[in-house]
Phi, psi and omega in degrees: 000138182290117171259153179294144175309281198316316190296317166319285191295347152300318190285310179299297204279350161301327198267334164284008203052026179251121182247099176162126170238169157292135189193156174313158178173190188251238199221133176306330181309317179286347182269335187252354163284187191294348171270330175269278184241347173058061175249335184311295186320302183283348161293345191262154179294150021256005169272318171043065159254145169205006167110351195302152188065351172293145172232135166221185207218166173205130187227126187228169138332300186245187175206154175296169180269173174238119168308148168095339194242316185229133182293350176293346194249016179278328164274011170206132180227028174272347177258104173238123181286140183277341192189114180245144187220167179247096166085242187250021177223144194309147168291153181265136178314124151092040186220124188069012169283128193220109215291334172288322194297295169326300176314317199290318186292339166300326178301301193288320202223022173303129192240016159317134170288341179273325178241076184289154182255176178310311200233070183303332171277352192288160181246100184280129180232131200226141171214143184280127165294320164105182172306134169317314174289009189236352202202158186201205189282344178286307171314311185298324197266351166286313193280323176301303170333288166309330181267322170304346186258015172287171169065021188077041174060010166269067187225125204265353183199150192232112186278124172254093186257026181201166178202193182234146181286163167295318191301338184258003169294121186269012170282148171310130187015070191291148170232197177276090149258357185081038186236347176301146187286322160313318160304297173323304187298313182304306177319317178283330186278319176316323184272318186268327180267013181044064170227163190263122173262141185233113181248140181282129189266010177317130170203148177107155166054044180074032170264207190221090188284335160283117030239048179277006174262037162293155177250335175262347168279194173235125190259126170252132176249162183251169172243168195216150186274138191221139162063013158113001212225120166293104195206028185210119176314113189284152176313326191279338165311114206259341181302121178215181176263156195274064170255151163090201191281134172099356199301323194268344165289291173330298188310313185296320195255045185210146181315133178299136165070223209248345193279134181275152169247339182270133182261309212215149177241131200223154163317129168201029187246131162035081175255132187266126170211180183254138180268162179309345173243022166101344201254140182290125163241167174248130179246137172225152191133155188277004145326324180251357174272305164342300185288334181272357175276314172319290178312321171284338150322304192297317189289306172306307173313324177285304188304327174289309190290338152287356161291303183319301186309318184292329179286330164302312170315305172319313200273329173280343155305308197280330188265357163301311180281348179272326183293318177295339176086019177297146162290132189297140174270140186248010183308172170297299210307304190289346170268342170287316183292325185271009164253033171234137182201179195292352165319314194297342171284334180315132172314308171301324182292308170312316166291315208254005180256350193268308177288345176284317179285010191280147165297147187216274193257126167316137162287162186259014177103001194250338181102346198290345193254007152108003183082009190291153187276332203202160173239123183271140161262138175289178181277341160273012179064026165281139174263173194288338175294346171258020177282161168281338158313331185262331179263353167239139186262016180254001167226117191263333178251150167267151181328306195262330196231012171053227184272003191123186181277115185304138172235117172314294194286330172303313195291321175310306188293320199279312182289323184292335185288006182078169161288116190240137154265134196304342182278154177096214199271341172152194179216142187293176189304320183240141165179185173209181178196157192232129196193171170245172165221133199268160180308118168082012172229195192203167180234137187228109171299084205281115171299139207267320170252148180312127183287157188265124188300156183075337170292138189263151180251166170213121167233137191219132186238133182210134186209182177249156156304152184246138180239118183248135182282130178285090190270063189297347175239022161067007186260024176044047177200141173306137173223147169320117181112339185283156175223178188238163177239133177274127177264337187093190200229106186283144192254116175246147199245157171224153200204138170249137180219157189268144189299142183103329162298116174249006185261126188281350181269349156262028183285179190259323169217168177190152175245119188217043170316141159266357197246326209262146181269012177224137170238134171227127175240151174201103175197166211256137171288113169292337178204156178299149180158178192268131162236163177221155175258135175236120170273116191224133173263089177296314200204086187289125176257331188225249192284155163274008181245125177231124195269149186211169176234136153262127191226137158216157169247093183254185165234117197257160188292131183278001181267000000 
């Protein structure tokens, strides 16, 4: 049977650990516009968010070029990394420069006017793992650790637009059970270095599944444009249920058990970028969806750090006013900044915010669907309200779409409203929190305003699997030859309940997966009334206290 050239390239590059191929297409300007992830709006006044002073990372087989170090960068100066490395050492000039890595970097930080990146002001640190014939998961883990420690160990997200095939995994009869060394490394580093890993999410039919079986990061699939809008999961995303032709291979290269892989989708079909020769090239693949997500993290973190600076400045002014016995201001702005903390930098918070603000079903204009801008369709054309994730409380994520399509502006709207405690008078209609819950107990977030009948709510809970380093030399760092220990995943559940109700069996909506590190609720409010969000520590597997991030978006009744 004759295989189309593009499908052959997908298989070949997937086997080499690269998630994305050069193919005919459109442009990056559309992928960051309203038709894509809607962040170009954030670049403009009054927001002026470009990711400035925020450090993000990239790990691939190769690396982008750096002008002044690499000859290959002379013809394309639109991408200027803050630092380039070979594994955990400074990169040597003109070595390991790679076109794929350069184009992935361009999605994040390109400053070109025609093909602007998602976060052109961000500081990108990139490491090349090197030839796969001379490297493997240990070297990839070493590279990730090194990048996570850059910028004074203040790095917010790391992009993985490559991975490992199961055929290269040294375990006998390897499966996607979360126990590959690189997967364990990702989950360990996310927790220890507090960094959000964004992983290109190809699976099945010779794809690059490792480390898409991670628990603590975000796995991306990609969308194509239909009628001018990125709203359709593209055919080349290989994650699917193991049915039909090729089901044996897909079954092998999909997560063990009921746990889903894809968390979020973003544009990745026919994106226009410059190649190393400075010529415009069209590219497609999850390689180019993942950096859209990583770039949005930089924008949100720039806003978050600005909020922290304003809070500290305001606290100093308040202290001075109080010392002079002046009246303390009680404005809404004052209360907002007081609901901000360094928890805004947590990787769990970023994950919850991005997943909770994703587009699913286009709003009709009345706000009852949370102002969502598009309806996302899977490869078989089903939308979120037709998914098993919508119908079954034990399934938080759609197999192909995760929680929906990345929307950078909606993520900003979700994030900017600040952190709110479950204690006190209650929480506003939209917000987020980072907190801990003890075993066999719960946390209730009482919404201060009644919810509108027929409106939809979006709730997302994210927490970490506990992975620990088997640190043979006690230097608190991963070294070649060392391994990791999986301590397991505590089980948290999420509910929407009427205020005053304590019986979880009488909840209005629930997400009660026993396998995932995410719970997600998207449901319709049956009746106008007062409600609360409950986070419940259902089952202890490791530690008795579990940290989590919660994001919520609801519609208050206008009456």
